[in-house]
């Protein structure tokens, strides 16, 4: 493990977020099903297994761009590893774990044939529009506006562009082994031998840069992690521009060295990654976006130069993809003992540690933890409660107020079902596990917990039931099960909103909204008392206009 002072650029809250991401964001069941479909030659089924919606028409692409382009796309699609793409996507940290929203990921570019469309088509993915909504991705082909114009309050275009056209190891089955080199290694990755055993980090700074890319990356990273940023930059051949406070249009950040010390930037990879992107874009300056306010700007020249700015206004520059400038979170987690190599995506495990022996068991994130009994303080005694057959079982008569006292077994079961009050730590952990699976669309994991007897009548901290969260998962699996368990389609959350409101407002599919209506849902609710028609108009849900009628201000259909 790295020394205790080597945590500036990977603080505890980020580490906790990444550990949660690696456990829940790409379930092993998703990886296994998507892999089976891909190896069977069915790339569409692989995308479906990885919660990727496909919106492309190959015959139409032939008409627009030519048969050569269509053939190149047809050649790439069977090599697409959608679950690996999901593994490497940028994430929301600071306590979050979902995909960073409002971004487009470019996978491949295809120059059109002469006489066809002049716009360059890209195989690309659209990421979710909200960190709180469905984690489904959309795969399509077409032109993309690559310009990311930065205004005072962020990008003034709809999406940021993550250009992976020069990073096929992030998505193409034929290039996954390139990950070792792209994280600063060669025959091994930094801080580990090729069989996955860690190197001794205590002597890295004393022994100097060492020989080979991995040793050099270790040395620069060790300097950076310990706050010796000036030395790290010098070793990596990077200049830090001191700043021109009076220069119009933007201002330099205070304490740029402090900012760099807190950023998990792979300093040894900045130059080669900027060179790669320059070959495809022609640009000489790139943004490293890592939160607001403030950004890095990387400029190519005889030596690479970094400027650290805040209050950035009207600066045009392509975005250096996060996967190109950030240290691989998997290695940071492994170094700190927060994840095991067998819990990595199988293709990532093989790429990082080619000599690591087979585990003998399943490789990938673990299954959801099954529920266990929890002790509850009840009427001066300790009782054990547990889930069975969709109920939170308590060891005494529910009507016995002397045993409850407002805080005992009965109160705990009531809190589970209405979201009001405090749960014992064990039950809170089990509720968090279930909701994390829902948040990431893991319908297999949710079903596994319900099969184990977990009460589906759970509410989260905002009093939302599982029906309110159906837009996050495959409703065709869960909706019938929840209705048969007696969940109320007209249940209100803390804002008075029903599951129908949540489906419309949260970007739920037309199929989900139709299924809720078919199940008997009639009201959207919310404190404004707005009608379904008004909600549709305010949310721009033209795709639902043919399903719903404006029932007036009472909120009914």
Coordinates of C-alpha atoms in Angstrom, one line a residue:
X1 CA 0.0 0.0 0.0
X2 CA 1.1 3.6 -0.6
X3 CA 2.3 5.6 2.4
X4 CA -0.4 7.3 4.5
X5 CA 0.6 10.7 3.2
X6 CA 0.1 9.6 -0.4
X7 CA -3.6 10.3 -0.6
X8 CA -3.9 13.9 -1.7
X9 CA -4.9 13.1 -5.2
X10 CA -7.1 10.1 -4.3
X11 CA -8.9 11.2 -1.1
X12 CA -11.0 8.9 1.0
X13 CA -14.4 10.2 -0.3
X14 CA -13.2 9.6 -3.9
X15 CA -11.9 6.2 -3.0
X16 CA -15.2 5.3 -1.4
X17 CA -17.1 6.4 -4.5
X18 CA -14.9 4.4 -6.8
X19 CA -15.2 1.3 -4.7
X20 CA -19.0 1.7 -4.8
X21 CA -18.8 2.3 -8.6
X22 CA -16.8 -0.9 -9.1
X23 CA -19.2 -2.9 -7.1
X24 CA -22.5 -1.8 -8.5
X25 CA -22.2 0.1 -11.8
X26 CA -21.3 -2.9 -14.0
X27 CA -22.8 -6.0 -12.4
X28 CA -21.1 -9.4 -13.1
X29 CA -24.4 -10.7 -14.4
X30 CA -24.4 -7.9 -17.1
X31 CA -20.8 -8.7 -18.0
X32 CA -21.4 -12.4 -18.3
X33 CA -24.6 -12.0 -20.4
X34 CA -23.1 -9.3 -22.7
X35 CA -20.0 -11.4 -23.2
X36 CA -22.0 -14.5 -24.0
X37 CA -24.0 -12.6 -26.7
X38 CA -20.9 -10.9 -28.1
X39 CA -19.0 -14.2 -28.4
X40 CA -22.1 -15.7 -30.1
X41 CA -21.8 -12.9 -32.7
X42 CA -25.0 -11.0 -31.6
X43 CA -23.7 -7.5 -30.9
X44 CA -27.3 -6.1 -30.6
X45 CA -28.1 -8.6 -27.9
X46 CA -24.8 -7.7 -26.1
X47 CA -25.8 -4.1 -26.2
X48 CA -29.2 -4.9 -24.8
X49 CA -27.6 -7.0 -22.0
X50 CA -25.4 -3.9 -21.1
X51 CA -28.4 -1.5 -21.1
X52 CA -27.4 0.1 -24.3
X53 CA -30.2 1.2 -26.7
X54 CA -29.2 0.9 -30.4
X55 CA -30.4 3.6 -32.8
X56 CA -28.7 3.0 -36.1
X57 CA -29.9 1.9 -39.5
X58 CA -27.1 0.3 -41.6
X59 CA -29.0 0.6 -45.0
X60 CA -29.6 4.3 -44.3
X61 CA -26.0 4.8 -43.5
X62 CA -25.0 3.3 -46.8
X63 CA -27.2 5.8 -48.6
X64 CA -25.8 8.8 -46.6
X65 CA -22.1 7.8 -46.4
X66 CA -21.5 5.0 -48.8
X67 CA -21.0 1.3 -48.7
X68 CA -17.4 1.6 -47.6
X69 CA -18.4 3.4 -44.4
X70 CA -21.3 1.0 -43.8
X71 CA -18.9 -2.0 -44.1
X72 CA -16.4 -0.4 -41.7
X73 CA -19.2 0.1 -39.1
X74 CA -20.4 -3.5 -39.6
X75 CA -16.8 -4.6 -39.0
X76 CA -16.5 -2.6 -35.8
X77 CA -19.9 -3.4 -34.2
X78 CA -19.2 -7.1 -33.4
X79 CA -16.0 -6.0 -31.6
X80 CA -17.8 -3.5 -29.4
X81 CA -17.7 -4.5 -25.8
X82 CA -20.6 -2.5 -24.3
X83 CA -20.0 -3.6 -20.7
X84 CA -16.3 -2.6 -20.9
X85 CA -17.4 0.8 -22.3
X86 CA -19.6 1.2 -19.2
X87 CA -16.7 0.2 -16.9
X88 CA -14.5 3.1 -18.2
X89 CA -17.1 5.9 -18.5
X90 CA -16.6 9.1 -16.5
X91 CA -18.5 9.1 -13.2
X92 CA -20.0 11.5 -10.7
X93 CA -18.0 11.4 -7.5
X94 CA -18.3 13.3 -4.1
X95 CA -20.6 10.6 -2.7
X96 CA -22.1 9.6 -6.1
X97 CA -21.5 6.7 -8.4
X98 CA -23.6 7.3 -11.5
X99 CA -22.4 8.2 -15.0
X100 CA -21.4 11.8 -15.6
X101 CA -24.3 13.3 -17.5
X102 CA -24.5 15.5 -20.7
X103 CA -21.6 13.9 -22.5
X104 CA -21.0 12.1 -25.8
X105 CA -18.4 9.5 -26.2
X106 CA -16.9 9.1 -29.7
X107 CA -15.8 5.6 -30.5
X108 CA -14.8 5.7 -34.2
X109 CA -14.8 8.1 -37.1
X110 CA -15.5 7.1 -40.7
X111 CA -14.6 9.4 -43.6
X112 CA -17.5 9.4 -46.1
X113 CA -17.1 8.5 -49.7
X114 CA -16.7 11.2 -52.3
X115 CA -20.0 12.7 -53.3
X116 CA -21.7 11.7 -50.1
X117 CA -22.4 13.8 -47.0
X118 CA -19.6 16.2 -46.1
X119 CA -20.2 15.6 -42.4
X120 CA -17.9 13.1 -40.7
X121 CA -20.0 10.3 -39.1
X122 CA -19.0 8.9 -35.8
X123 CA -20.0 5.7 -34.0
X124 CA -20.8 7.3 -30.7
X125 CA -22.6 6.9 -27.4
X126 CA -24.9 9.4 -25.7
X127 CA -24.7 9.4 -22.0
X128 CA -27.6 10.0 -19.6
X129 CA -28.9 13.6 -19.2
X130 CA -29.1 13.4 -15.5
X131 CA -27.0 11.7 -12.7
X132 CA -30.3 10.8 -11.0
X133 CA -32.0 9.2 -14.0
X134 CA -31.7 6.0 -15.9
X135 CA -28.2 4.8 -16.6
X136 CA -29.1 3.5 -20.0
X137 CA -26.8 4.5 -22.9
X138 CA -27.7 5.1 -26.6
X139 CA -25.4 3.9 -29.4
X140 CA -25.8 5.6 -32.8
X141 CA -23.9 6.8 -35.8
X142 CA -23.9 10.3 -37.2
X143 CA -22.1 13.7 -37.2
X144 CA -21.2 15.3 -33.9
X145 CA -20.5 18.9 -33.0
X146 CA -17.0 18.5 -31.5
X147 CA -16.7 22.1 -30.4
X148 CA -16.8 22.5 -26.6
X149 CA -17.2 26.2 -26.0
X150 CA -16.7 27.1 -22.3
X151 CA -18.6 29.9 -20.8
X152 CA -18.6 31.3 -17.3
X153 CA -21.0 28.7 -16.0
X154 CA -19.8 25.7 -18.0
X155 CA -20.2 24.4 -21.5
X156 CA -22.6 26.4 -23.8
X157 CA -23.2 23.4 -26.0
X158 CA -25.5 20.5 -25.0
X159 CA -22.9 17.9 -24.4
X160 CA -19.2 17.6 -23.6
X161 CA -17.3 15.4 -26.1
X162 CA -15.1 12.5 -24.8
X163 CA -13.1 11.4 -27.9
X164 CA -12.2 7.7 -27.7
X165 CA -11.4 7.4 -31.4
X166 CA -7.7 7.0 -30.5
X167 CA -8.5 4.8 -27.4
X168 CA -9.9 1.6 -28.8
X169 CA -8.6 -0.3 -25.7
X170 CA -11.6 1.2 -23.9
X171 CA -14.2 -0.4 -26.1
X172 CA -12.8 -2.7 -28.8
X173 CA -12.3 -6.4 -28.1
X174 CA -9.2 -6.5 -30.3
X175 CA -7.3 -3.8 -28.4
X176 CA -8.0 -4.4 -24.7
X177 CA -4.3 -5.5 -24.0
X178 CA -3.2 -1.9 -24.9
X179 CA -4.5 -0.8 -21.5
X180 CA -1.2 -1.7 -19.9
X181 CA 0.7 0.8 -22.0
X182 CA -2.0 3.4 -21.7
X183 CA -1.7 3.5 -17.9
X184 CA 2.0 4.0 -18.1
X185 CA 3.3 0.5 -18.1
X186 CA 4.9 -2.0 -20.5
X187 CA 5.2 -5.7 -19.6
X188 CA 3.7 -4.7 -16.3
X189 CA 1.6 -1.9 -14.9
X190 CA 2.9 0.7 -12.4
X191 CA 3.1 -0.5 -8.8
X192 CA 2.4 -4.2 -9.7
X193 CA 4.2 -7.1 -11.3
X194 CA 2.6 -8.9 -14.2
X195 CA 1.1 -11.6 -11.9
X196 CA -0.7 -9.0 -9.8
X197 CA 1.6 -8.9 -6.8
X198 CA 2.5 -5.4 -5.6
X199 CA 6.0 -3.9 -5.8
X200 CA 7.7 -2.5 -2.7
X201 CA 6.7 1.2 -2.8
X202 CA 8.9 2.3 0.1
X203 CA 12.1 2.6 -2.0
X204 CA 10.6 4.2 -5.1
X205 CA 11.7 7.8 -4.4
X206 CA 15.1 6.8 -3.1
X207 CA 15.9 4.7 -6.2
X208 CA 14.9 7.4 -8.7
X209 CA 13.1 7.1 -12.0
X210 CA 14.3 3.6 -12.7
X211 CA 14.3 1.8 -16.0
X212 CA 11.2 1.3 -18.2
X213 CA 7.8 3.1 -18.5
X214 CA 6.3 1.4 -15.4
X215 CA 9.2 2.4 -13.1
X216 CA 9.2 5.9 -14.5
X217 CA 5.4 6.3 -13.9
X218 CA 5.8 5.0 -10.3
X219 CA 8.5 7.6 -9.6
X220 CA 6.5 10.5 -11.0
X221 CA 3.3 9.3 -9.3
X222 CA 5.0 9.0 -6.0
X223 CA 6.3 12.6 -6.2
X224 CA 2.9 13.8 -7.2
X225 CA 1.0 11.9 -4.4
X226 CA 3.3 13.3 -1.7
X227 CA 2.7 16.9 -2.9
X228 CA 6.0 17.4 -4.5
X229 CA 4.3 18.7 -7.7
X230 CA 7.1 20.8 -9.0
X231 CA 9.5 17.9 -9.0
X232 CA 6.8 15.6 -10.5
X233 CA 6.2 18.1 -13.3
X234 CA 9.9 18.5 -14.0
X235 CA 10.4 14.8 -14.1
X236 CA 7.6 14.4 -16.6
X237 CA 8.9 17.2 -18.8
X238 CA 5.9 19.5 -18.2
X239 CA 6.0 23.3 -17.6
X240 CA 3.5 25.0 -15.3
X241 CA 2.7 28.5 -16.6
X242 CA 3.0 31.0 -13.7
X243 CA 0.0 33.0 -14.9
X244 CA -0.9 36.5 -16.1
X245 CA -3.4 37.9 -13.7
X246 CA -4.2 40.9 -15.9
X247 CA -4.8 39.0 -19.1
X248 CA -8.4 39.5 -20.2
X249 CA -10.8 36.7 -20.8
X250 CA -9.8 34.4 -18.0
X251 CA -8.1 34.4 -14.6
X252 CA -5.5 32.0 -13.2
X253 CA -6.4 29.9 -10.3
X254 CA -4.9 30.6 -6.9
X255 CA -2.6 27.9 -5.6
X256 CA -2.2 26.0 -8.9
X257 CA 0.3 23.6 -7.3
X258 CA -2.3 22.8 -4.6
X259 CA -4.9 22.1 -7.3
X260 CA -2.6 19.8 -9.2
X261 CA -1.7 18.0 -6.0
X262 CA -5.4 17.1 -5.4
X263 CA -6.0 15.9 -9.0
X264 CA -5.4 12.3 -9.9
X265 CA -3.7 13.2 -13.2
X266 CA -1.4 10.7 -14.9
X267 CA 1.4 13.2 -15.6
X268 CA 3.5 10.8 -17.6
X269 CA 0.6 10.1 -20.0
X270 CA -0.4 13.7 -20.7
X271 CA 2.1 14.2 -23.5
X272 CA 1.4 11.0 -25.5
X273 CA -2.4 11.3 -25.0
X274 CA -2.4 15.0 -26.1
X275 CA -0.3 14.0 -29.2
X276 CA -2.8 11.3 -30.1
X277 CA -5.7 13.7 -29.9
X278 CA -3.8 16.4 -31.8
X279 CA -3.5 13.9 -34.7
X280 CA -7.3 13.6 -35.0
X281 CA -8.4 17.1 -34.2
X282 CA -5.5 19.3 -35.3
X283 CA -5.7 21.2 -32.0
X284 CA -2.7 22.2 -29.9
X285 CA -4.6 23.0 -26.7
X286 CA -6.9 20.8 -24.7
X287 CA -9.1 21.1 -21.7
X288 CA -8.8 18.8 -18.7
X289 CA -12.2 19.2 -17.0
X290 CA -12.3 18.1 -13.4
X291 CA -15.1 20.1 -11.8
X292 CA -16.3 23.6 -11.5
X293 CA -14.9 26.2 -11.1
X294 CA -11.5 25.7 -12.6
X295 CA -9.9 23.7 -15.3
X296 CA -6.5 22.7 -16.6
X297 CA -5.4 23.6 -20.1
X298 CA -2.7 21.5 -21.7
X299 CA -0.8 23.1 -24.5
X300 CA 1.6 21.3 -26.9
X301 CA 4.9 22.7 -27.9
X302 CA 8.6 21.8 -27.5
X303 CA 7.5 20.9 -23.9
X304 CA 4.0 20.4 -22.7
X305 CA 2.6 23.3 -20.8
X306 CA -0.2 23.4 -18.2
X307 CA -2.3 26.4 -17.2
X308 CA -4.6 26.2 -14.2
X309 CA -7.5 28.6 -14.6
X310 CA -10.8 29.5 -12.9
X311 CA -13.6 31.8 -14.0
X312 CA -13.0 30.5 -17.5
X313 CA -14.8 32.4 -20.3
X314 CA -15.1 31.7 -24.0
X315 CA -12.2 29.4 -24.4
X316 CA -12.4 26.9 -27.3
X317 CA -10.5 23.7 -26.9
X318 CA -11.2 20.0 -27.3
X319 CA -11.7 18.1 -24.1
X320 CA -8.9 15.6 -23.3
X321 CA -10.9 12.5 -22.4
X322 CA -11.0 11.7 -18.7
X323 CA -9.9 8.1 -19.4
X324 CA -6.8 9.7 -21.0
X325 CA -5.7 12.0 -18.3
X326 CA -6.9 10.4 -15.1
X327 CA -5.0 7.6 -13.3
X328 CA -6.8 4.4 -13.7
X329 CA -9.1 4.2 -10.6
X330 CA -8.7 0.4 -10.6
X331 CA -5.0 0.6 -9.8
X332 CA -5.5 3.2 -7.1
X333 CA -8.1 0.9 -5.5
X334 CA -5.9 -2.1 -5.8
X335 CA -2.9 -0.3 -4.2
X336 CA -5.0 0.6 -1.2
X337 CA -6.4 -2.8 -0.8
X338 CA -10.0 -1.6 -1.5
X339 CA -10.6 -4.1 -4.3
X340 CA -9.3 -7.5 -5.3
X341 CA -8.1 -8.2 -8.9
X342 CA -10.8 -10.9 -9.3
X343 CA -13.4 -8.2 -8.8
X344 CA -12.3 -6.3 -11.9
X345 CA -13.9 -6.5 -15.3
X346 CA -12.4 -9.8 -16.7
X347 CA -10.9 -8.0 -19.7
X348 CA -9.3 -5.3 -17.4
X349 CA -8.0 -8.0 -15.1
X350 CA -6.3 -9.8 -18.0
X351 CA -4.9 -6.7 -19.6
X352 CA -3.4 -5.4 -16.3
X353 CA -2.1 -8.7 -15.0
X354 CA -1.4 -11.1 -17.9
X355 CA 0.4 -13.6 -15.7
X356 CA -2.2 -13.7 -12.9
X357 CA -3.4 -17.2 -12.5
X358 CA -7.0 -18.1 -13.0
X359 CA -9.1 -17.5 -9.9
X360 CA -11.0 -20.7 -10.0
X361 CA -14.2 -18.8 -9.5
X362 CA -16.2 -16.1 -11.2
X363 CA -14.4 -12.9 -12.1
X364 CA -16.1 -9.6 -11.9
X365 CA -18.0 -7.5 -9.3
X366 CA -19.6 -9.6 -6.5
X367 CA -23.3 -10.4 -6.3
X368 CA -25.5 -8.4 -4.0
X369 CA -25.2 -9.4 -0.4
X370 CA -28.2 -11.5 0.7
X371 CA -30.1 -10.2 3.8
X372 CA -29.1 -11.2 7.2
X373 CA -30.9 -10.9 10.6
X374 CA -30.5 -7.6 12.5
X375 CA -30.8 -6.9 16.2
X376 CA -33.3 -4.3 17.3
X377 CA -33.7 -2.6 20.7
X378 CA -37.3 -3.1 21.5
X379 CA -39.1 -2.4 24.9
X380 CA -35.8 -2.7 26.8
X381 CA -34.9 -6.0 25.1
X382 CA -32.9 -7.0 22.1
X383 CA -34.9 -8.7 19.4
X384 CA -33.8 -10.1 16.1
X385 CA -35.7 -9.2 12.9
X386 CA -35.2 -10.7 9.5
X387 CA -36.7 -10.8 6.0
X388 CA -38.7 -13.8 4.9
X389 CA -41.3 -14.2 2.1
X390 CA -41.3 -10.5 1.3
X391 CA -41.9 -9.4 4.9
X392 CA -39.7 -8.0 7.7
X393 CA -40.5 -10.6 10.4
X394 CA -40.6 -9.5 14.0
X395 CA -40.6 -11.9 16.9
X396 CA -43.8 -10.7 18.7
X397 CA -47.3 -9.5 18.1
X398 CA -47.4 -6.3 16.1
X399 CA -50.2 -4.9 18.2
X400 CA -48.3 -5.1 21.5
X401 CA -47.5 -1.4 22.1
X402 CA -45.5 -2.2 25.3
X403 CA -42.9 -3.9 23.2
X404 CA -42.7 -1.1 20.6
X405 CA -42.5 2.2 22.5
X406 CA -42.3 3.9 19.1
X407 CA -38.7 2.8 18.5
X408 CA -38.8 -1.0 18.5
X409 CA -39.5 -3.8 16.0
X410 CA -42.9 -2.4 14.9
X411 CA -41.4 1.1 14.3
X412 CA -38.5 -0.3 12.4
X413 CA -40.8 -2.2 10.0
X414 CA -42.9 0.9 9.6
X415 CA -39.8 2.9 8.8
X416 CA -38.8 0.4 6.2
X417 CA -42.2 0.8 4.5
X418 CA -42.7 4.5 4.8
X419 CA -39.2 6.0 4.8
X420 CA -39.8 8.1 7.9
X421 CA -37.5 7.6 10.9
X422 CA -34.2 5.8 11.5
X423 CA -33.3 2.3 10.7
X424 CA -30.7 0.2 12.6
X425 CA -27.4 0.2 10.9
X426 CA -27.8 -3.3 9.6
X427 CA -31.2 -2.7 8.0
X428 CA -30.0 0.7 6.6
X429 CA -27.1 -1.1 4.9
X430 CA -29.5 -3.6 3.4
X431 CA -31.8 -0.9 2.2
X432 CA -28.9 1.0 0.7
X433 CA -27.7 -2.2 -1.1
X434 CA -31.2 -2.6 -2.7
X435 CA -31.4 1.0 -3.7
X436 CA -27.9 1.0 -5.2
X437 CA -28.8 -1.9 -7.4
X438 CA -32.0 -0.1 -8.6
X439 CA -30.0 3.1 -9.2
X440 CA -27.7 1.3 -11.6
X441 CA -30.4 -0.7 -13.4
X442 CA -29.3 -4.1 -12.0
X443 CA -32.7 -5.8 -12.3
X444 CA -30.9 -9.2 -11.8
X445 CA -29.5 -8.1 -8.4
X446 CA -32.8 -6.6 -7.3
X447 CA -34.7 -9.8 -8.2
X448 CA -32.1 -11.8 -6.3
X449 CA -32.8 -9.8 -3.1
X450 CA -36.5 -10.1 -3.6
X451 CA -36.2 -13.8 -4.2
X452 CA -34.3 -13.9 -0.8
X453 CA -37.3 -12.5 0.9
X454 CA -36.6 -8.8 1.1
X455 CA -39.7 -6.7 1.6
X456 CA -40.4 -4.9 -1.7
X457 CA -42.5 -2.3 0.1
X458 CA -39.4 -0.3 0.9
X459 CA -39.2 3.6 0.7
X460 CA -36.1 5.6 0.4
X461 CA -35.2 8.8 2.2
X462 CA -37.5 10.8 -0.1
X463 CA -40.3 8.3 0.6
X464 CA -40.2 6.9 -3.0
X465 CA -41.3 3.3 -3.4
X466 CA -39.8 0.9 -5.9
X467 CA -42.6 1.9 -8.2
X468 CA -41.3 5.4 -8.2
X469 CA -37.9 4.1 -9.3
X470 CA -39.1 1.9 -12.1
X471 CA -37.7 4.2 -14.8
X472 CA -34.2 3.2 -13.6
X473 CA -34.6 -0.6 -14.2
X474 CA -36.3 -3.0 -16.6
X475 CA -39.9 -2.5 -15.6
X476 CA -41.1 -5.6 -17.6
X477 CA -39.4 -7.7 -14.9
X478 CA -40.2 -5.8 -11.8
X479 CA -43.6 -4.1 -12.3
X480 CA -45.7 -7.3 -12.3
X481 CA -43.9 -8.5 -9.3
X482 CA -44.4 -5.3 -7.4
X483 CA -48.1 -5.1 -8.2
X484 CA -48.6 -8.7 -7.1
X485 CA -46.9 -7.8 -3.8
X486 CA -49.6 -5.1 -3.3
X487 CA -47.6 -1.9 -3.9
X488 CA -49.8 1.1 -4.5
X489 CA -49.7 2.8 -7.9
X490 CA -51.1 6.0 -6.4
X491 CA -48.5 6.1 -3.5
X492 CA -47.1 9.6 -2.9
X493 CA -43.5 10.5 -2.2
X494 CA -42.5 13.4 0.1
X495 CA -43.4 15.8 -2.6
X496 CA -46.8 14.2 -3.2
X497 CA -45.7 12.6 -6.5
X498 CA -46.9 9.3 -7.8
X499 CA -45.0 6.6 -9.7
X500 CA -46.7 7.9 -12.9
X501 CA -45.2 11.4 -12.3
X502 CA -41.8 9.8 -11.6
X503 CA -41.9 7.8 -14.8
X504 CA -42.8 10.9 -16.9
X505 CA -40.5 13.3 -15.1
X506 CA -37.6 10.9 -14.9
X507 CA -37.4 10.1 -18.6
X508 CA -39.1 6.8 -18.3
X509 CA -39.9 5.0 -21.6
X510 CA -43.3 5.2 -23.3
X511 CA -43.6 1.5 -22.6
X512 CA -43.2 2.1 -18.9
X513 CA -45.8 4.9 -18.8
X514 CA -48.2 2.7 -20.8
X515 CA -47.6 -0.2 -18.5
X516 CA -48.4 2.0 -15.4
X517 CA -51.6 3.2 -17.1
X518 CA -52.5 -0.3 -18.0
X519 CA -51.9 -1.4 -14.4
X520 CA -54.4 1.2 -13.2
X521 CA -52.3 4.4 -12.5
X522 CA -54.4 7.5 -12.9
X523 CA -52.8 10.4 -11.1
X524 CA -49.4 12.2 -11.3
X525 CA -49.9 14.1 -8.1
X526 CA -47.3 16.6 -6.8
X527 CA -48.0 19.6 -4.6
X528 CA -48.9 21.8 -7.6
X529 CA -51.8 19.6 -8.5
X530 CA -50.8 19.8 -12.2
X531 CA -52.4 17.6 -14.8
X532 CA -50.8 14.9 -16.8
X533 CA -51.0 17.0 -19.9
X534 CA -49.4 19.9 -18.2
X535 CA -46.6 17.7 -17.0
X536 CA -46.0 16.3 -20.5
X537 CA -45.8 19.8 -21.9
X538 CA -43.4 21.1 -19.2
X539 CA -41.1 18.1 -19.6
X540 CA -41.2 18.1 -23.4
X541 CA -42.5 14.5 -23.5
X542 CA -43.9 14.7 -27.0
X543 CA -43.2 10.9 -27.3
X544 CA -46.1 10.4 -24.9
X545 CA -48.7 12.7 -26.4
X546 CA -50.5 9.8 -28.0
X547 CA -50.7 7.8 -24.7
X548 CA -52.2 10.4 -22.4
X549 CA -55.0 13.0 -22.4
X550 CA -54.9 16.2 -20.4
X551 CA -57.3 15.4 -17.6
X552 CA -57.4 18.9 -16.1
X553 CA -55.8 20.4 -13.0
X554 CA -56.8 17.5 -10.7
X555 CA -53.8 15.5 -12.0
X556 CA -55.9 12.6 -13.4
X557 CA -55.6 10.9 -16.8

